XYZ file of C-alpha atoms in Angstrom:
475
model
C -28.277 13.475 -32.760
C -29.979 12.589 -36.090
C -27.789 11.071 -38.736
C -29.082 13.239 -41.592
C -29.683 17.013 -41.556
C -30.884 19.341 -44.246
C -28.302 21.735 -45.634
C -30.506 24.659 -44.653
C -31.046 23.631 -41.032
C -33.395 25.832 -39.021
C -31.865 27.681 -36.091
C -32.061 25.770 -32.852
C -34.603 27.094 -30.404
C -33.092 27.786 -26.981
C -34.749 25.992 -24.081
C -36.734 27.836 -21.463
C -34.142 29.779 -19.477
C -35.872 29.232 -16.143
C -35.867 25.451 -16.426
C -32.160 25.361 -17.345
C -31.310 27.721 -14.463
C -33.121 25.342 -12.097
C -31.076 22.426 -13.424
C -27.887 24.430 -12.989
C -28.812 25.190 -9.369
C -29.474 21.507 -8.687
C -26.166 20.492 -10.270
C -24.278 23.023 -8.142
C -25.997 21.877 -4.949
C -24.981 18.311 -5.797
C -21.406 19.482 -6.394
C -21.376 21.045 -2.935
C -22.720 17.863 -1.339
C -20.196 15.631 -3.132
C -17.338 17.995 -2.260
C -18.354 17.831 1.413
C -18.266 14.029 1.286
C -14.830 14.153 -0.336
C -13.459 16.466 2.371
C -14.735 14.056 5.023
C -12.773 11.290 3.276
C -9.474 13.222 3.398
C -7.529 11.006 5.776
C -3.955 9.746 5.619
C -4.685 7.675 2.502
C -3.663 4.341 4.006
C -7.146 2.823 3.995
C -8.085 1.470 0.518
C -11.755 2.093 1.252
C -11.050 5.798 1.837
C -9.027 5.993 -1.386
C -11.915 4.321 -3.234
C -14.388 6.851 -1.790
C -12.193 9.825 -2.675
C -11.644 8.549 -6.226
C -15.378 8.157 -6.786
C -15.980 11.646 -5.379
C -13.376 13.093 -7.751
C -15.051 11.404 -10.707
C -18.496 12.626 -9.630
C -17.169 16.186 -9.248
C -15.722 16.127 -12.762
C -18.991 14.804 -14.155
C -21.039 17.435 -12.310
C -18.607 20.197 -13.319
C -18.991 19.198 -16.963
C -22.764 19.079 -16.557
C -22.781 22.573 -15.039
C -20.690 23.936 -17.916
C -22.834 22.271 -20.570
C -26.046 23.517 -19.008
C -24.601 27.028 -19.015
C -23.829 26.747 -22.727
C -27.306 25.329 -23.337
C -28.845 28.322 -21.590
C -26.704 30.833 -23.488
C -27.290 29.291 -26.915
C -24.948 27.609 -29.410
C -21.460 29.043 -29.904
C -20.726 30.880 -33.106
C -18.685 29.024 -35.714
C -16.016 31.285 -37.153
C -12.952 30.978 -39.317
C -10.851 32.810 -36.748
C -11.354 34.490 -33.395
C -9.926 37.340 -31.383
C -6.665 36.473 -29.654
C -7.216 35.267 -26.097
C -5.886 36.968 -23.026
C -2.223 36.410 -22.370
C -1.305 33.601 -20.008
C -0.215 36.172 -17.421
C -3.676 37.769 -17.443
C -5.559 34.514 -16.778
C -4.669 32.236 -13.842
C -3.396 28.845 -14.960
C -6.071 27.009 -12.930
C -8.803 29.011 -14.685
C -7.286 28.297 -18.101
C -7.092 24.576 -17.325
C -10.684 24.516 -16.038
C -11.790 26.169 -19.270
C -10.030 23.445 -21.251
C -11.676 20.724 -19.191
C -15.287 21.682 -19.752
C -15.820 23.867 -22.792
C -17.229 22.363 -25.965
C -15.962 23.498 -29.333
C -17.587 23.029 -32.723
C -16.404 22.805 -36.297
C -17.755 22.369 -39.814
C -15.854 21.117 -42.843
C -17.265 21.950 -46.288
C -16.489 19.107 -48.695
C -17.311 21.151 -51.792
C -14.999 24.099 -51.060
C -12.564 22.304 -48.690
C -13.096 25.150 -46.241
C -13.245 24.723 -42.492
C -14.696 26.862 -39.716
C -13.973 26.454 -36.029
C -15.427 27.997 -32.907
C -13.142 29.878 -30.547
C -13.554 27.132 -27.951
C -12.141 24.559 -30.368
C -9.004 26.650 -30.851
C -8.550 26.657 -27.054
C -9.162 22.917 -26.727
C -6.625 22.075 -29.433
C -4.157 24.742 -28.278
C -4.091 26.357 -31.719
C -3.303 29.993 -32.495
C -6.687 31.710 -33.038
C -5.172 33.806 -35.808
C -4.241 30.681 -37.797
C -6.686 29.176 -40.298
C -8.598 26.107 -39.117
C -7.273 22.758 -40.257
C -8.990 20.926 -43.065
C -10.073 17.285 -42.680
C -6.894 16.229 -44.466
C -4.780 18.301 -42.062
C -6.600 17.354 -38.863
C -4.750 14.001 -38.382
C -1.493 15.929 -37.960
C -2.658 16.759 -34.400
C -3.504 13.163 -33.513
C -1.223 10.597 -31.862
C -0.027 8.086 -34.438
C -1.813 5.131 -32.834
C -5.156 7.023 -32.773
C -5.119 8.237 -36.378
C -6.708 5.081 -37.854
C -9.633 5.529 -35.455
C -10.235 9.116 -36.581
C -9.875 8.144 -40.254
C -12.411 5.349 -39.866
C -14.932 7.608 -38.110
C -14.652 10.365 -40.728
C -14.846 7.883 -43.622
C -17.978 6.249 -42.187
C -19.556 9.664 -41.760
C -18.783 10.967 -45.251
C -19.314 7.743 -47.229
C -22.048 5.943 -45.280
C -23.636 8.963 -43.527
C -22.950 7.432 -40.105
C -22.769 9.688 -37.054
C -19.396 10.150 -35.377
C -19.024 9.304 -31.709
C -15.537 8.483 -30.519
C -12.374 9.633 -28.764
C -8.787 10.216 -29.744
C -5.718 11.846 -28.251
C -4.222 15.042 -29.592
C -0.824 16.601 -28.992
C -1.010 20.318 -28.282
C 1.786 22.644 -29.429
C 3.084 22.794 -25.840
C 3.537 19.008 -25.905
C 0.574 18.253 -23.645
C -1.445 15.198 -24.624
C -5.220 15.640 -24.268
C -8.116 13.278 -24.850
C -10.863 14.678 -27.061
C -14.373 13.298 -27.494
C -15.820 14.032 -30.943
C -19.483 13.775 -31.969
C -20.435 14.649 -35.529
C -22.833 14.060 -38.401
C -23.013 14.593 -42.149
C -24.842 17.612 -43.544
C -26.689 16.675 -46.724
C -27.427 18.878 -49.714
C -30.763 19.032 -51.509
C -29.884 15.984 -53.611
C -29.071 13.867 -50.545
C -25.317 14.034 -51.061
C -22.913 14.854 -48.270
C -22.074 18.539 -48.490
C -20.193 18.963 -45.235
C -19.487 17.438 -41.859
C -20.387 19.128 -38.614
C -18.941 18.116 -35.230
C -18.609 19.101 -31.598
C -15.417 18.323 -29.733
C -14.907 18.218 -25.998
C -11.761 17.875 -23.877
C -12.384 14.885 -21.570
C -8.808 14.412 -20.363
C -9.460 15.030 -16.685
C -12.667 13.029 -16.770
C -10.825 10.031 -18.208
C -8.030 10.526 -15.685
C -10.593 10.374 -12.877
C -12.120 7.247 -14.377
C -8.687 5.630 -14.574
C -8.075 6.586 -10.949
C -11.367 4.967 -9.947
C -10.514 1.827 -11.930
C -6.979 1.631 -10.521
C -8.269 2.224 -6.995
C -10.890 -0.483 -7.441
C -8.200 -2.881 -8.659
C -5.994 -1.878 -5.724
C -8.865 -2.458 -3.311
C -9.522 -5.881 -4.817
C -5.838 -6.767 -4.500
C -5.879 -5.519 -0.919
C -8.925 -7.647 -0.133
C -7.336 -10.689 -1.750
C -4.139 -10.091 0.207
C -6.107 -9.656 3.440
C -8.072 -12.849 2.805
C -4.877 -14.760 2.068
C -3.162 -13.350 5.133
C -6.128 -14.218 7.343
C -6.224 -17.767 5.972
C -2.500 -18.222 6.664
C -2.827 -16.709 10.140
C -5.771 -18.973 10.976
C -3.900 -22.037 9.750
C -0.826 -21.056 11.768
C -2.903 -20.399 14.861
C -4.763 -23.703 14.563
C -1.459 -25.532 14.131
C 0.025 -23.982 17.282
C -2.829 -23.787 19.794
C -3.600 -26.966 21.769
C -5.497 -29.479 19.620
C -7.837 -30.589 22.403
C -11.438 -29.495 22.445
C -13.810 -29.790 25.344
C -12.303 -30.936 28.640
C -8.811 -32.192 29.397
C -7.363 -33.677 32.591
C -3.711 -33.162 33.541
C -1.683 -34.977 34.645
C -3.131 -37.971 32.891
C -2.609 -40.200 35.947
C -2.968 -39.620 39.662
C -5.753 -38.570 42.033
C -4.944 -34.825 42.134
C -5.574 -33.568 38.612
C -6.695 -30.366 36.940
C -9.931 -30.423 34.947
C -9.168 -28.033 32.064
C -11.239 -26.234 29.440
C -10.474 -23.290 27.183
C -11.971 -21.209 24.421
C -10.638 -18.849 21.769
C -13.042 -15.961 21.120
C -12.497 -14.043 17.855
C -13.098 -10.322 17.535
C -16.590 -9.296 16.464
C -15.352 -6.157 14.686
C -12.176 -7.325 12.908
C -11.412 -10.224 10.598
C -7.714 -10.128 11.512
C -6.160 -12.817 13.677
C -4.301 -11.543 16.721
C -1.518 -12.965 18.855
C -3.634 -14.410 21.696
C -2.851 -17.913 22.947
C -3.722 -20.369 25.671
C -1.861 -23.542 26.537
C -1.914 -26.520 28.899
C 0.885 -29.052 28.875
C 1.953 -31.982 31.068
C 5.647 -31.635 31.907
C 8.206 -34.395 32.285
C 8.207 -34.220 36.108
C 4.425 -34.651 36.320
C 3.671 -30.964 36.789
C 1.229 -29.109 34.574
C 2.047 -25.922 32.636
C -0.756 -23.367 32.179
C -0.304 -20.175 30.194
C -2.189 -17.455 28.386
C -0.699 -14.535 26.528
C -1.136 -11.887 23.892
C 1.347 -10.490 21.383
C 0.358 -7.020 20.190
C -0.846 -6.566 16.616
C -2.640 -8.678 14.033
C -1.880 -10.767 10.985
C 0.553 -13.421 9.863
C 3.647 -11.793 11.385
C 1.988 -11.571 14.804
C 0.640 -15.120 14.596
C 4.161 -16.249 13.673
C 5.629 -14.353 16.633
C 3.036 -15.912 18.926
C 3.991 -19.351 17.647
C 7.652 -18.601 18.349
C 6.943 -17.495 21.934
C 4.658 -20.414 22.661
C 7.164 -22.899 21.255
C 9.951 -21.370 23.347
C 7.757 -21.369 26.444
C 6.937 -25.065 26.037
C 10.543 -26.042 25.458
C 11.923 -24.127 28.427
C 9.111 -25.330 30.712
C 9.731 -28.936 29.658
C 13.383 -28.426 30.653
C 12.282 -27.525 34.195
C 12.539 -23.729 34.027
C 10.540 -21.983 36.751
C 7.900 -19.381 35.651
C 9.871 -16.266 36.749
C 13.050 -17.289 34.916
C 10.967 -18.452 31.985
C 9.471 -14.961 31.661
C 12.933 -13.374 31.734
C 14.116 -15.555 28.865
C 10.931 -14.910 26.849
C 11.570 -11.197 27.332
C 15.128 -11.571 25.999
C 13.850 -13.594 23.069
C 11.241 -11.007 22.120
C 13.722 -8.160 22.628
C 16.127 -9.829 20.187
C 13.619 -10.343 17.358
C 14.043 -8.377 14.141
C 10.499 -7.015 14.280
C 9.928 -5.160 17.589
C 6.831 -6.271 19.458
C 5.289 -6.238 22.910
C 3.609 -9.127 24.640
C 1.883 -9.956 27.882
C 1.618 -13.361 29.483
C 0.833 -15.409 32.585
C 2.647 -18.677 33.169
C 1.679 -21.150 35.924
C 3.334 -24.380 37.044
C 1.080 -26.698 39.079
C 2.502 -29.542 41.162
C -0.329 -31.980 41.902
C 1.420 -33.817 44.760
C 1.518 -30.623 46.862
C -1.304 -28.720 45.055
C 1.156 -25.830 44.695
C 0.631 -23.260 41.946
C 3.760 -21.249 41.134
C 3.205 -18.412 38.702
C 4.669 -15.299 37.099
C 3.261 -12.575 34.902
C 4.485 -10.039 32.346
C 2.152 -7.035 32.225
C -0.880 -9.333 32.168
C -4.124 -9.573 34.168
C -3.556 -11.780 37.202
C -5.382 -15.111 37.493
C -8.689 -15.179 39.368
C -9.250 -17.822 42.055
C -12.786 -18.953 42.909
C -13.450 -20.940 46.085
C -16.693 -21.736 47.907
C -18.870 -19.384 45.879
C -16.555 -16.353 46.173
C -13.640 -15.147 44.089
C -10.531 -12.987 44.313
C -7.677 -11.811 42.151
C -4.287 -13.264 43.032
C -1.650 -10.748 44.130
C 0.655 -10.303 41.155
C 4.450 -10.500 41.424
C 6.555 -7.906 39.598
C 6.722 -8.202 35.831
C 6.732 -5.734 32.919
C 5.528 -6.387 29.384
C 7.614 -8.767 27.321
C 9.848 -6.806 24.969
C 9.437 -3.544 26.896
C 12.932 -3.393 28.361
C 16.104 -5.449 28.217
C 17.219 -7.413 31.238
C 13.902 -7.167 33.115
C 13.491 -9.348 36.203
C 10.264 -11.222 36.916
C 9.053 -12.302 40.326
C 7.121 -15.432 41.309
C 4.171 -16.112 43.585
C 2.742 -19.308 45.055
C -0.788 -20.394 45.872
C -2.065 -23.629 47.400
C -5.175 -24.906 45.659
C -7.947 -26.903 47.276
C -10.279 -29.456 45.744
C -13.069 -27.644 43.927
C -11.052 -24.438 43.371
C -11.490 -22.801 39.980
C -8.603 -20.866 38.418
C -9.448 -18.491 35.550
C -6.794 -17.105 33.162
C -7.735 -14.776 30.318
C -6.397 -12.199 27.877
C -7.426 -8.535 27.788
C -9.810 -8.838 24.859
C -12.288 -10.956 26.845
C -13.908 -7.822 28.296
C -14.889 -4.851 26.044
C -12.301 -2.072 26.158
C -14.598 0.434 27.886
C -15.324 -2.052 30.691
C -11.748 -3.177 31.374
C -11.283 -1.131 34.584
C -14.092 -3.265 36.036
C -13.109 -6.454 34.176
C -12.091 -8.351 37.304
C -15.298 -7.359 39.112
C -17.448 -8.577 36.241
C -15.612 -11.898 36.170
C -15.683 -12.263 39.953
C -19.456 -11.834 39.826
C -19.550 -15.303 38.256
C -18.333 -16.865 41.548
C -21.748 -18.159 42.732
C -22.349 -19.821 39.380
C -18.836 -21.314 39.343
C -19.535 -22.736 42.806
C -22.403 -24.758 41.336
C -20.485 -25.878 38.229
C -19.359 -29.481 38.043
C -16.699 -29.154 35.332
C -14.288 -26.644 33.889
C -16.219 -26.865 30.638
C -19.358 -25.657 32.468
C -17.376 -22.659 33.746
C -16.094 -21.803 30.267
C -19.644 -22.009 28.983
C -20.746 -19.504 31.634
C -17.956 -17.091 30.656
C -18.902 -17.327 26.987
C -22.568 -16.736 27.840
C -21.573 -13.617 29.738
C -18.988 -12.189 27.322
C -19.164 -14.161 24.089
C -21.786 -12.023 22.338
C -20.356 -8.623 23.278
C -18.998 -6.232 20.635
C -15.434 -7.369 21.173
C -12.790 -5.257 19.440
C -9.977 -7.718 20.161
C -9.506 -11.453 20.010
C -9.474 -13.180 23.374
C -8.687 -16.439 25.159
C -10.001 -17.881 28.389
C -8.502 -20.915 30.190
C -10.108 -22.477 33.253
C -8.572 -25.076 35.545
C -10.655 -26.804 38.202
C -8.768 -28.676 40.937
C -10.091 -32.140 41.781
């Protein structure tokens, strides 16, 4: 908008109607496309990314709605500027939603004559400001009476710059309508000069941008919320990782237990993180030499993700180690873990396998709680061990857990794993896929070689869950 206009301005020439109609059609097609995207994003609202998408769609719809309205006014020509207008329809004759939509998009205009102190407003401006159309328009001196106190200096400065220094007006302020509603108005104006170059009047257009600014605030608040959510998630993941690393066995590579004696277990394990989630789960593996020379082997999984689950896993694993060190057999150990989990403040479910290996007799005593049974590989073939009774930890109070025994031979390979090792869609055939590794295990020299083979087979899959694998090779 030019900063200086002649007092006898020529009438504006309307644009070619066809070109504006084409723009209107494009704007409305875009509105339909954006609205379809927004409907697709209408979920339960718990995902910050979905809230962010909906907020942006709302803002885009407001922008496109304003554009459609302005193009319609451009096509129809400028509104007439009058001192007063016909009274509008009564509120009962016009739906409230339609009245509000009119207030959102319509542009009003006004001109203030500095020589006569007269003012003329368009009918749209009366509607925007909520003024009685039969009342005279407010003069420049009276206009601040509509403005919030804290915004009046801004309006005064804009008007002064326009009238004294011939600067264009482009700014916003908040008005209070007679019904008490506070609206945000965007004002653009310019001085109208007389033949001598003096300012004769000021002309302005005013637009209600309340809903547009509300949408922008929603987008900004949602963005801030998303950033806080991401920061919280990053912090929670860091804490969960630190907790997990502090609890899981510190050894890497191979381990032999017991540390002395001819009949030992060659051990290796691996934690495999999810490929689709950054959250830490409750999976664990453990190998521990007990006070009587036996070796404790366990794997398990506490349902859920995050710090609370990692903390619960740490509690279970600590309890398991303590009770096993005190000589508790696997079946009784599972019963007490079930009672412990059942008594926690935050309800949770867990699955686990616990094995106690006595090297002097090569006896493996084990129990399970709703968990995949260990796989035993011998002489190039493999089988799943028959599982004793045992429900999920935390599923029911007072559950009893059975025990089973197996005699291992030199060269046997025992594989324990959590559910997440095999992709969810393949879990009905999980044991078969693992048992297919039997010929390769028969050629392996160490437990670490066996773990490497498992990782080669399953490590690069699109794993939805975290997973652990623990392999023990009898020597």
